[in-house]
Coordinates of C-alpha atoms in Angstrom, one line a residue:
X1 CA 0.0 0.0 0.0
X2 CA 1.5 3.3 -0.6
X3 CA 2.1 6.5 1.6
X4 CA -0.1 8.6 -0.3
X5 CA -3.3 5.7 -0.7
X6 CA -2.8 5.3 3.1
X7 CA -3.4 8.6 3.7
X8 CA -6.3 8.6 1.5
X9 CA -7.4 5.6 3.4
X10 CA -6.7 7.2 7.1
X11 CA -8.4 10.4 5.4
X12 CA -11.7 7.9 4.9
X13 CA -11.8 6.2 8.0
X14 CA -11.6 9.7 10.1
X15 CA -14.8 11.1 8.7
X16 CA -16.2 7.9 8.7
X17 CA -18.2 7.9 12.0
X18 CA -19.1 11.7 11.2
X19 CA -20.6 10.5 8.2
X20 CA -22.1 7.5 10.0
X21 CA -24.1 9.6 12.8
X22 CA -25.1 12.1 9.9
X23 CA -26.5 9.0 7.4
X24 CA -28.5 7.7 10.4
X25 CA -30.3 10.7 11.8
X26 CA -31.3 11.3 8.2
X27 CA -32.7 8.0 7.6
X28 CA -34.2 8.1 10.7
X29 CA -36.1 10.7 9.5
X30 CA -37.1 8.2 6.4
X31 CA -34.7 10.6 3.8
X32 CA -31.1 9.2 2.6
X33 CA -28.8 11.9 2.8
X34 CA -26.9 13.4 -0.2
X35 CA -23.6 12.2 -0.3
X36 CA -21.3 14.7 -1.5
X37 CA -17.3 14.5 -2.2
X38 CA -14.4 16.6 -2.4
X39 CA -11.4 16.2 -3.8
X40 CA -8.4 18.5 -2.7
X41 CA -4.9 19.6 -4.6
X42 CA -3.4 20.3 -1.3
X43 CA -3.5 19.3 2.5
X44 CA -6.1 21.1 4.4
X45 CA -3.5 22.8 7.1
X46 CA -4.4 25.9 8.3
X47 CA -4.8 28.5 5.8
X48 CA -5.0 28.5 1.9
X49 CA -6.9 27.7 -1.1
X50 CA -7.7 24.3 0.5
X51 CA -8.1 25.4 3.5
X52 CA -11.1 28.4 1.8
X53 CA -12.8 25.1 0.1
X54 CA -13.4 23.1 3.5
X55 CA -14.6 26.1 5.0
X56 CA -17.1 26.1 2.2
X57 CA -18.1 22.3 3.1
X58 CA -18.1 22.8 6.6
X59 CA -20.6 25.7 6.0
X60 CA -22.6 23.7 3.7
X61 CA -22.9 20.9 6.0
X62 CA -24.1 23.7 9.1
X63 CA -27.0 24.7 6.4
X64 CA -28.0 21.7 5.4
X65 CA -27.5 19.8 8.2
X66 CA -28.7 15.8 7.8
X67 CA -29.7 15.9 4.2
X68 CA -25.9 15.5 3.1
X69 CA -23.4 13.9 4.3
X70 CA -19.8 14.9 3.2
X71 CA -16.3 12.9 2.3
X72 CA -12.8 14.5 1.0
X73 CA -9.7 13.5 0.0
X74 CA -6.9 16.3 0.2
X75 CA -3.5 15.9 -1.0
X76 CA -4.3 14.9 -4.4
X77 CA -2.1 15.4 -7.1
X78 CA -3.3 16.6 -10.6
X79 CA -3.3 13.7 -13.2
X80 CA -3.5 10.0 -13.1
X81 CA -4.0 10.3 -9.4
X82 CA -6.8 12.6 -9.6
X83 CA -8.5 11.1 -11.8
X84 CA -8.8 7.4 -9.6
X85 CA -9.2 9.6 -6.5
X86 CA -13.0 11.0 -8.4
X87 CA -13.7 7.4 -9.8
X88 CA -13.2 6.2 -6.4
X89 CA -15.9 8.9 -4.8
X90 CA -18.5 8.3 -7.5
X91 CA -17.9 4.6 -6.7
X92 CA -19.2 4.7 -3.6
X93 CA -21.8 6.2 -4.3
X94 CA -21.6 10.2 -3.8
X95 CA -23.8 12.0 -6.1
X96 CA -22.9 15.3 -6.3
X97 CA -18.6 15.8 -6.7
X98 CA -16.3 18.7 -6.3
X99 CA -12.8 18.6 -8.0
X100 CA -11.3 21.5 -6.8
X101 CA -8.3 22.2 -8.8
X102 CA -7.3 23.5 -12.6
X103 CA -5.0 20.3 -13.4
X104 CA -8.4 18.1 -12.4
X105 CA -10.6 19.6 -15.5
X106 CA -10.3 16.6 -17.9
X107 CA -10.3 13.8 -15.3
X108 CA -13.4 15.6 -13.9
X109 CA -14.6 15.4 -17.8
X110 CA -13.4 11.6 -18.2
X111 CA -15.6 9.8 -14.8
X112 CA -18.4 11.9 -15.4
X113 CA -19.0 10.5 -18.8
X114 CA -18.8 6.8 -16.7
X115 CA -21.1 8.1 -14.2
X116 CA -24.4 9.8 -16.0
X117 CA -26.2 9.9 -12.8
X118 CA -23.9 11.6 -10.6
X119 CA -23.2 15.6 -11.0
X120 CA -19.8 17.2 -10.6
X121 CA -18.3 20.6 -10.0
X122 CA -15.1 21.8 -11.2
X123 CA -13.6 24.6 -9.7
X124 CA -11.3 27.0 -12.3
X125 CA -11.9 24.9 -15.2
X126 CA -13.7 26.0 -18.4
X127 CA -15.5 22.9 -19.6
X128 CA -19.0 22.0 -18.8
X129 CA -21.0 18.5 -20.1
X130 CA -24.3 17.1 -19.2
X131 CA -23.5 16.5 -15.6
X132 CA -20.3 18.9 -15.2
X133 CA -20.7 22.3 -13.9
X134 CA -18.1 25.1 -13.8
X135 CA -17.3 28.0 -11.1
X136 CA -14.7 30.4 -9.9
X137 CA -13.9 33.4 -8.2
X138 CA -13.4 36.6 -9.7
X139 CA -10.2 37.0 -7.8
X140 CA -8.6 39.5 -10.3
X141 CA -11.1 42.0 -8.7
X142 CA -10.1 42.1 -4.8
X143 CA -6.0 41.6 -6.9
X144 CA -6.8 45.2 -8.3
X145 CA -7.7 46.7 -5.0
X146 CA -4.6 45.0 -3.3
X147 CA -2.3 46.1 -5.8
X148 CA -3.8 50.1 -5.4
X149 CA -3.0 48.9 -1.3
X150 CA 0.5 48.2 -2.4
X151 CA 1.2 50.7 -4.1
X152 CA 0.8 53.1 -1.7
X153 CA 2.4 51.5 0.8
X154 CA 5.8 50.9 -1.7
X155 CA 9.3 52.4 -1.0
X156 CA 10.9 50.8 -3.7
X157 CA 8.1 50.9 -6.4
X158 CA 8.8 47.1 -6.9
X159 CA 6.4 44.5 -6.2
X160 CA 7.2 40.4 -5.9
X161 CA 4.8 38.3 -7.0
X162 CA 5.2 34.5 -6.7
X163 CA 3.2 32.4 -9.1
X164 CA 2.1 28.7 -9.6
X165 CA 1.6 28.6 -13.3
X166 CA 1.1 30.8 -16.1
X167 CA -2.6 29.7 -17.0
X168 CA -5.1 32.7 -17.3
X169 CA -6.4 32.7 -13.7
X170 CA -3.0 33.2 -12.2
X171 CA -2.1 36.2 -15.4
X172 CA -5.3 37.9 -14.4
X173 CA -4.3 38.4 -11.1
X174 CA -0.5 39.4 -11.9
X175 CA -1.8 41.9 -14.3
X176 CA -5.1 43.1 -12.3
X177 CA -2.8 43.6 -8.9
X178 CA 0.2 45.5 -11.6
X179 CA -2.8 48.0 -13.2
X180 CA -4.4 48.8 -9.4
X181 CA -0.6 49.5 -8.2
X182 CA 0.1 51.8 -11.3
X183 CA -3.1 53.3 -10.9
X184 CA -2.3 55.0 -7.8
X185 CA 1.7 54.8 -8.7
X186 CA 2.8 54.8 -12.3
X187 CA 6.5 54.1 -11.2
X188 CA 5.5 51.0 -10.0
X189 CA 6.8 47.1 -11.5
X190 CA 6.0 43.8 -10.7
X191 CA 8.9 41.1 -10.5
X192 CA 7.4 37.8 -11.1
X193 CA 9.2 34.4 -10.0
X194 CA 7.2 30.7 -11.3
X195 CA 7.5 28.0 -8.7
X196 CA 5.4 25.4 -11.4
X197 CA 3.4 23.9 -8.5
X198 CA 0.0 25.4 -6.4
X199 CA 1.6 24.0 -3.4
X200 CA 5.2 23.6 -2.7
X201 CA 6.2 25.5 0.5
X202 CA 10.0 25.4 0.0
X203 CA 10.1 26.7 -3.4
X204 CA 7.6 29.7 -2.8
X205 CA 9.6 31.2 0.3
X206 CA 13.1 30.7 -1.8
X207 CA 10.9 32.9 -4.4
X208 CA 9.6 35.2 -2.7
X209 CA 13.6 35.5 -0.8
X210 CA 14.6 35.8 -4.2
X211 CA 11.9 38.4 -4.9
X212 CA 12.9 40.7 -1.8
X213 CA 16.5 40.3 -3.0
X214 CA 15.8 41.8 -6.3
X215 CA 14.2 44.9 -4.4
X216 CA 10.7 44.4 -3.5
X217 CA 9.8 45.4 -0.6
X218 CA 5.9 43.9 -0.9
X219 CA 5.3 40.4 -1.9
X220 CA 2.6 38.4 -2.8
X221 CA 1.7 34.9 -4.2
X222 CA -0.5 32.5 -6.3
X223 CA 0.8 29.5 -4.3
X224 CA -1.4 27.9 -1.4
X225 CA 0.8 27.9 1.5
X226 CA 1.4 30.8 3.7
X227 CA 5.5 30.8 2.9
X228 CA 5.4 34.1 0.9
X229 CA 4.0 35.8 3.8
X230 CA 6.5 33.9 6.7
X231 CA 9.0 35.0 4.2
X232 CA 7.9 38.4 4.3
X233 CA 7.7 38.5 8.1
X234 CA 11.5 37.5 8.7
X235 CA 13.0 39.6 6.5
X236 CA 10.4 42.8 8.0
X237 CA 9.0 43.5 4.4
X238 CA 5.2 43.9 3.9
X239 CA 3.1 41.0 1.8
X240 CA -0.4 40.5 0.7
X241 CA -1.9 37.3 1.2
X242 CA -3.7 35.0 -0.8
X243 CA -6.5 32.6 -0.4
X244 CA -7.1 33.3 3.0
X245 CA -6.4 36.1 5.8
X246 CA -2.5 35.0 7.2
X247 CA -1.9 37.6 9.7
X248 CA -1.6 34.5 12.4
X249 CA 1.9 33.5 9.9
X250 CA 2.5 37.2 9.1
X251 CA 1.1 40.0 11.9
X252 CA 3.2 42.6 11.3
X253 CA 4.0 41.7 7.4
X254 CA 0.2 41.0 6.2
X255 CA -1.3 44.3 4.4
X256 CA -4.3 42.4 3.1
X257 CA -5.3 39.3 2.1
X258 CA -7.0 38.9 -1.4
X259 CA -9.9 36.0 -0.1
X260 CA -12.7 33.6 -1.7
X261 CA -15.2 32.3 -0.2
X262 CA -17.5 29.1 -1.6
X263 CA -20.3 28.2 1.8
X264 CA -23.2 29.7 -0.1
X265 CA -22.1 28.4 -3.7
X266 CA -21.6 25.0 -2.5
X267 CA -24.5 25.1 -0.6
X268 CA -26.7 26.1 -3.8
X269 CA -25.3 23.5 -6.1
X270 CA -26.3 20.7 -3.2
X271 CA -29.7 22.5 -2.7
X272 CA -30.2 22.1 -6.5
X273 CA -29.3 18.3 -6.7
X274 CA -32.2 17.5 -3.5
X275 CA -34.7 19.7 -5.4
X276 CA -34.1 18.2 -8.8
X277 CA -32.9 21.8 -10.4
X278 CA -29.5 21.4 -10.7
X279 CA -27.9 22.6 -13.9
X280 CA -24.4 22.1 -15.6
X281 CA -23.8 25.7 -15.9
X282 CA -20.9 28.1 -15.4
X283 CA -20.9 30.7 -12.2
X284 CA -17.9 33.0 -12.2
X285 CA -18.7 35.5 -8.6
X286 CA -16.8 38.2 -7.6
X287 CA -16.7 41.0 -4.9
X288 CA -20.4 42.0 -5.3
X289 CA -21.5 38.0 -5.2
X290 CA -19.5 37.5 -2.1
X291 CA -17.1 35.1 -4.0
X292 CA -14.3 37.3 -3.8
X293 CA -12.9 40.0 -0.8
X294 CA -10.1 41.9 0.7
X295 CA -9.7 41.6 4.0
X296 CA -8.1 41.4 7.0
X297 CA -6.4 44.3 6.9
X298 CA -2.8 45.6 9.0
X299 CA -1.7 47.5 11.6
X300 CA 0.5 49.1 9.2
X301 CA -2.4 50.6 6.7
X302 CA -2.9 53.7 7.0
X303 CA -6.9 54.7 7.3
X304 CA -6.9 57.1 4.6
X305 CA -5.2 54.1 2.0
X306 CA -8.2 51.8 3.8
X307 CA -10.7 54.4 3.1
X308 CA -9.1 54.6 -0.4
X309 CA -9.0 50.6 -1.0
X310 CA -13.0 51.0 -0.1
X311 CA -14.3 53.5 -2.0
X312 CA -13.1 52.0 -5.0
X313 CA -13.9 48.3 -4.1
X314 CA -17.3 50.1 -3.7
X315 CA -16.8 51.1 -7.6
X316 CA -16.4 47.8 -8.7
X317 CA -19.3 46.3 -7.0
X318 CA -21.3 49.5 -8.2
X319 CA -19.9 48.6 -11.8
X320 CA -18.5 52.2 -12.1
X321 CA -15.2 50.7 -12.2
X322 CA -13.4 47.6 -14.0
X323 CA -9.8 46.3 -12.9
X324 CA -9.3 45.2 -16.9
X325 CA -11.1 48.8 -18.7
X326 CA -8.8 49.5 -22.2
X327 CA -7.1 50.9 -22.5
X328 CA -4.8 47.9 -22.0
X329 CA -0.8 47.5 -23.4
X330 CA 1.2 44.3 -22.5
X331 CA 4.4 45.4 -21.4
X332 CA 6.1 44.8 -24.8
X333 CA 3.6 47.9 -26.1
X334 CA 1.0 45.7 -28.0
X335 CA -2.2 47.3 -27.5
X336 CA -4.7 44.4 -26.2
X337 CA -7.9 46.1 -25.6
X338 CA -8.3 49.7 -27.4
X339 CA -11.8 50.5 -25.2
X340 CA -13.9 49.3 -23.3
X341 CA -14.2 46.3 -20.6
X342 CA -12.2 42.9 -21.5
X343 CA -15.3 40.4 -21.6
X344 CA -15.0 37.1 -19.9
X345 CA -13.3 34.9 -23.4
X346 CA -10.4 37.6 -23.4
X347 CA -9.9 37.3 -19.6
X348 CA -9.7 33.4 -19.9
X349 CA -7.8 33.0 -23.1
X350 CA -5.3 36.0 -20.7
X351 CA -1.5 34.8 -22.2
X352 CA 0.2 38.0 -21.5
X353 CA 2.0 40.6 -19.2
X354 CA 0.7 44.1 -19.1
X355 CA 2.5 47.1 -18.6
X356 CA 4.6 47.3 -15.4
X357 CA 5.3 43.5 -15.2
X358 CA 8.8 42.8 -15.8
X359 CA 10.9 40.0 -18.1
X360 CA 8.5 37.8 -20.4
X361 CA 5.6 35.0 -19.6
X362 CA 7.9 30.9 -19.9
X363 CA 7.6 29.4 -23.2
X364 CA 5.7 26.4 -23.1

C-alpha cells in the first residue's frame, strides 16, 4: 500500500463515523442523505486555497444539516491520481462531486461521462457536459484593489509576486494587482518568480527570498501555502496574502489578504441536486457576489489608503469601475484592448503581461 493511498485511506476512516451519525439521523427521518465529495490539490492545514474550500463544506454541511453527508480527500495530485481519487468517490456512491483544482478539468470530464447519474463541480476549469458544472472566483477583482493597497504602501516601487503557473487565472491576477498598483503609482513594477506547483512551501519562500533580494519590498503569491507571507515576516517586508487572511503566519508583514469564499455556492449547487434543479452551468462570482474579498487588513495601513482601497472596491461592486477597462498595453507595447471592458473569453484565453510586469511569460 503506498504512503499517499494510506493517507487517503486514514483520510476515509476519520470522517467515517461523522458521516455514519449524519446517514443515520437522516434516515431516521425516512430521507437518505446526499452524499457529496471533495477532492483537494493540497493538505487542508491551516490557511490556503484548501483550507477556503473546506470552509465552504463545513458551511454547507451547518446549512443543510442531515440531508448530506460529506467525504474528502486532500493531498491529491493533478493527473492519473486525480482522476482514480473521483472514480473512487463516485464509486461509492456520492452523487454530487467537487474537484477543486485546474489540473483536475479533464479527469473531472473523463468519470463523469462513466457516471451519467452523478453531477460534478469543477472549480477553475472552463469545460462544462451534461453532468459537469463550472465556477470560480473573480479574484482579479479584490488583486486590483490589493495592488492600489501596495502601491501606496511601496518604498521601492517594486512589487514580488510569486506564481504557480502561467494559466489565465494566475495572469489575471498578476496583471489586475500591476494595473491597481500603477493606478495610484505609475512608477511602479511587478517582479514575477514561477514556482510550477499550487503547493510547494519550500520553493515559494526561496521565491519570494529571491523576490525581496531583487528589491521588492511587498510580496505576494498565487501558491497555497502561507510561505510568501513567513517569508515576508522574517525579512520585516510587507506581503499581501492569498487565499485566506494570514496575519496569524505574518502579523506585522500582512497588508491584506486577497480571499474567496465558496459556503453559499456550495450550498446552492447541493440545494439544487435535493430539489431536482441542478444545472451544468458556469458561475464566475466576484466582490459583489461575495465570492471574492479583501480583508483582514494591518496594523501598518494607514486609514486614509483603507478608506481609499473602499471607495473603490465600492466602484467595482457598483460597476462604475473595472480592474481590466482598455485601455490595456502588454508590457512589450502591444495594444490588447483599445476600449472598453475585456469580456469574460479575453480574460480566460489571458496569455500575457501588461505594462509594469517585468521580463516575459515561460515558453511552453
Amino acid at each position: 500500500m503506498s504512503a499517499k493511498f494510506l493517507r487517503h485511506a486514514l483520510c476515509a476512516a476519520v470522517i467515517a463515523p461523522a458521516i455514519a451519525f449524519s446517514a443515520s439521523a437522516a434516515a431516521a427521518a425516512g430521507q437518505e442523505p446526499l452524499k457529496i465529495g471533495f477532492v483537494y490539490v493540497s493538505p487542508i492545514g491551516e490557511a490556503g486555497w484548501t483550507w477556503q474550500q473546506d470552509i465552504g463544506r463545513k458551511e454547507m454541511e451547518q446549512a443543510l444539516g442531515d440531508k448530506i453527508k460529506t467525504q474528502f480527500v486532500e493531498d491529491v495530485p493533478e493527473g492519473a491520481d486525480a482522476e482514480r481519487v473521483i472514480r473512487d468517490l463516485a464509486q461509492q456512491g456520492n452523487k454530487l462531486i467537487f474537484t477543486t483544482s485546474f489540473g483536475y478539468m479533464n479527469p473531472t470530464l473523463k468519470v463523469a461521462k462513466q457516471f451519467p447519474d452523478v453531477k460534478f463541480v469543477h472549480s477553475t476549469g472552463y469545460k462544462t457536459a451534461a453532468n459537469v458544472a463550472t465556477t470560480n472566483s473573480r479574484f482579479y477583482e479584490a488583486r486590483y484593489l490589493a495592488g492600489i493597497l501596495a502601491g501606496k504602501m511601496t518604498k521601492s516601487n517594486v512589487a514580488g509576486y510569486v506564481g504557480a503557473f502561467p494559466i489565465p487565472e494566475v495572469l489575471q491576477g498578476i496583471n489586475a494587482f500591476t494595473r491597481g498598483m500603477r493606478s495610484v503609482n505609475p512608477n511602479a513594477e511587478v517582479r514575477v518568480i514561477w514556482v510550477n506547483s499550487w503547493f510547494d512551501p519550500g520553493k515559494e519562500r526561496d521565491a519570494a527570498l529571491a523576490l525581496i533580494g531583487q528589491g521588492a519590498d511587498i510580496v505576494t503569491h498565487h501558491t497555497d501555502s502561507t510561505a510568501t507571507v513567513q517569508a515576508a515576516e522574517e525579512k520585516g517586508k510587507y506581503a499581501v496574502a492569498y487565499h485566506s487572511d494570514m496575519k496569524k503566519f505574518g502579523p506585522n508583514a500582512q497588508l491584506a489578504a486577497v480571499t474567496h469564499h465558496w459556503g453559499k455556492y456550495f450550498t446552492k449547487e447541493a440545494q439544487d441536486v435535493l430539489n431536482g434543479a441542478w444545472k451544468p452551468d458556469s458561475t464566475w462570482g466576484g466582490i459583489k457576489q461575495g465570492m471574492a474579498a479583501i480583508e483582514g487588513f494591518g496594523p501598518a495601513v494607514p486609514d486614509d489608503v483603507k478608506k481609499l482601497v473602499l471607495e473603490k472596491q465600492a466602484e467595482i461592486v457598483a460597476g462604475t469601475l473595472a480592474p481590466f477597462a482598455g485601455p490595456i498595453k502588454d508590457n512589450e507595447g502591444k495594444v490588447r484592448l483599445e476600449s472598453g471592458v475585456l469580456d469574460d473569453a479575453g480574460l480566460n484565453k489571458m496569455n500575457y503581461y501588461v505594462q509594469g510586469v517585468a521580463g516575459k511569460l515561460p515558453t511552453k
